[in-house]
Amino acid sequence: MEQNHSYGPASKRAPDRLTQFPLYRWWRRIVVGSVDHGTVIEKIVGESGWTPRYLFMTVMSAGIAVLGLLLSSPAVVIGAMLISPLMSPILGLGFSLALFDFAEMRRAVVAIAAGSLCAVLFTAFIVAVSPLQAPTPEIIARTRPNLFDLAVALFAALAGTFAIIRGRGETVVGVAIATALMPPLAVVGYGIATGNLAVLAGALALFVTNFVTIALSATVMARFYGFGHSLSSQQSWTQTILLVLVFVAMAIPLGLSLKQIAIEAVTTTQVRSYLSDRFGPRARVTQLDLDFDTEPLSVRAVVITPRGRMQLTPALQADLQKRLGRMVRLQLDQVLLEAGADAIDAQRAEMRQAGDGGNSESARIAEMSRMIALAAGTAPDGVTVDRDHHRATVPAVPLPGATLATYRALERRLQTQIGGWTVAIVPPSDDFPIIRFDSDRDQLDEVARESVLTSAWAAERWNIRALSVPGLPEVKREKVSLAERRALAIAKILRERGIEPTPRRPSGPAFRLAVSAAGIVR
């Protein structure tokens, strides 16, 4: 940032028509005149650029932040903020906007971009190698930006800029600014590593919102303290219009997001109040979950109530739909208390419900695991359950006389019995089925097609990405033999299933696929 900027009191440069106003003279004398503009500019320039130390501290801060998010530990996340250096280049960008200093602006943007990119890549690497990848409340909290997030960034930026200009407590205030920036960056890395586009988009929107808000708030505070006071009226009006437009453009969608969050909170309160009123003062709503992403609205509740106050779920659902003015699917578990039960009995029932089966989701998962384990011939603890993606995987024990088609049919049957979950049975190692064609045909009949699909299914379960097909031509030719046409028909089905076919010399009229060395994923 060049030192020839006119940033001091410089009352001589002040327009004569403004000096006649007492408020303006007070502002120039008390507010602007009390600031050592040269020292502040020197400090901003010295700390806003890219350096190896800045990059190292940013990456370390990001690493600590993502671990705190994975552990759902606010204390660890706050610890990451204590060493984050992101405040300096963003404030440098804000001051460069106030002074119309494009060289310093480029310097600050490069530092911000380099630090952000390295932070995202490092956090993505940590999440990729971490055994803990389930979204925690700390992660989810950074995926729905709203107007309150903009306000947090605004207040942090104003406090940070004030501390820099007045030279008081900038280190502590820097933590507040980093809190608005580093956790969203870490969640962006989490979204990339897990392939969760919804989390990635939400966290990126939050980071951009906070970043722009902090930079522009710093610009406003810098102008208030007289930085860039000598700019022309055209430049000042350009700054003002752009600031207003950007803040309005961000505030509208964030306000709509906050409105949606408020609607969801009000709806949850309405449902809880409705259930409490219907079951009476002696009942207790111990669990209430609403899924606003489904249509109709999904409501799951657990109510502990005296037996005499038991309600019919269809009647409650119909009445609740009238109350909310929208379609509702109600799933209600009622824990019934015998006549004469008091508050202590209700508390005991709640503890039993929470401890040994009241959590219907856990009970269903345990029952599902037992069913899958029984079908696969293994113990229930051999079933790997991914709650987040509703997927259950189990390695099957070799069964006498069972083929790959047997295990595939078993998986299909389990998939039908267990709705809403993906069941994956990993079959024991075996030969792929033989694929037979009619004597003069090059197209697969239903039996041959099922053999190819079974081979592709087994390869997918074994984490194999390529299979060799006997007779498959290595290059495209206009004239191909009958065996090559048959191999091409097999290869087409494999590609549709995500398996890459590779050529192999045929050994007879029948086809049997084999594992390609290039397709083994280790």
CSV table of C-alpha atoms in Angstrom, one decimal, residues 132-136 140 190 196 361 365 385-391 421:
chain,number,residue,atom,x,y,z
A,132,LEU,CA,-14.6,-40.5,11.8
A,133,GLN,CA,-16.6,-39.1,8.9
A,134,ALA,CA,-20.1,-38.8,10.2
A,135,PRO,CA,-21.5,-35.3,10.2
A,136,THR,CA,-21.6,-33.9,13.7
A,140,ILE,CA,-24.2,-29.3,10.3
A,190,TYR,CA,-15.1,-32.1,4.8
A,196,ASN,CA,-21.4,-34.4,0.3
A,361,GLU,CA,-34.4,-46.3,15.3
A,365,ILE,CA,-31.1,-51.2,13.2
A,385,VAL,CA,-24.0,-50.3,9.4
A,386,ASP,CA,-23.6,-46.9,7.9
A,387,ARG,CA,-26.5,-44.9,9.5
A,388,ASP,CA,-25.8,-41.7,7.5
A,389,HIS,CA,-26.2,-43.4,4.1
A,390,HIS,CA,-28.6,-46.2,5.3
A,391,ARG,CA,-26.3,-48.9,4.0
A,421,TRP,CA,-31.8,-49.4,3.4
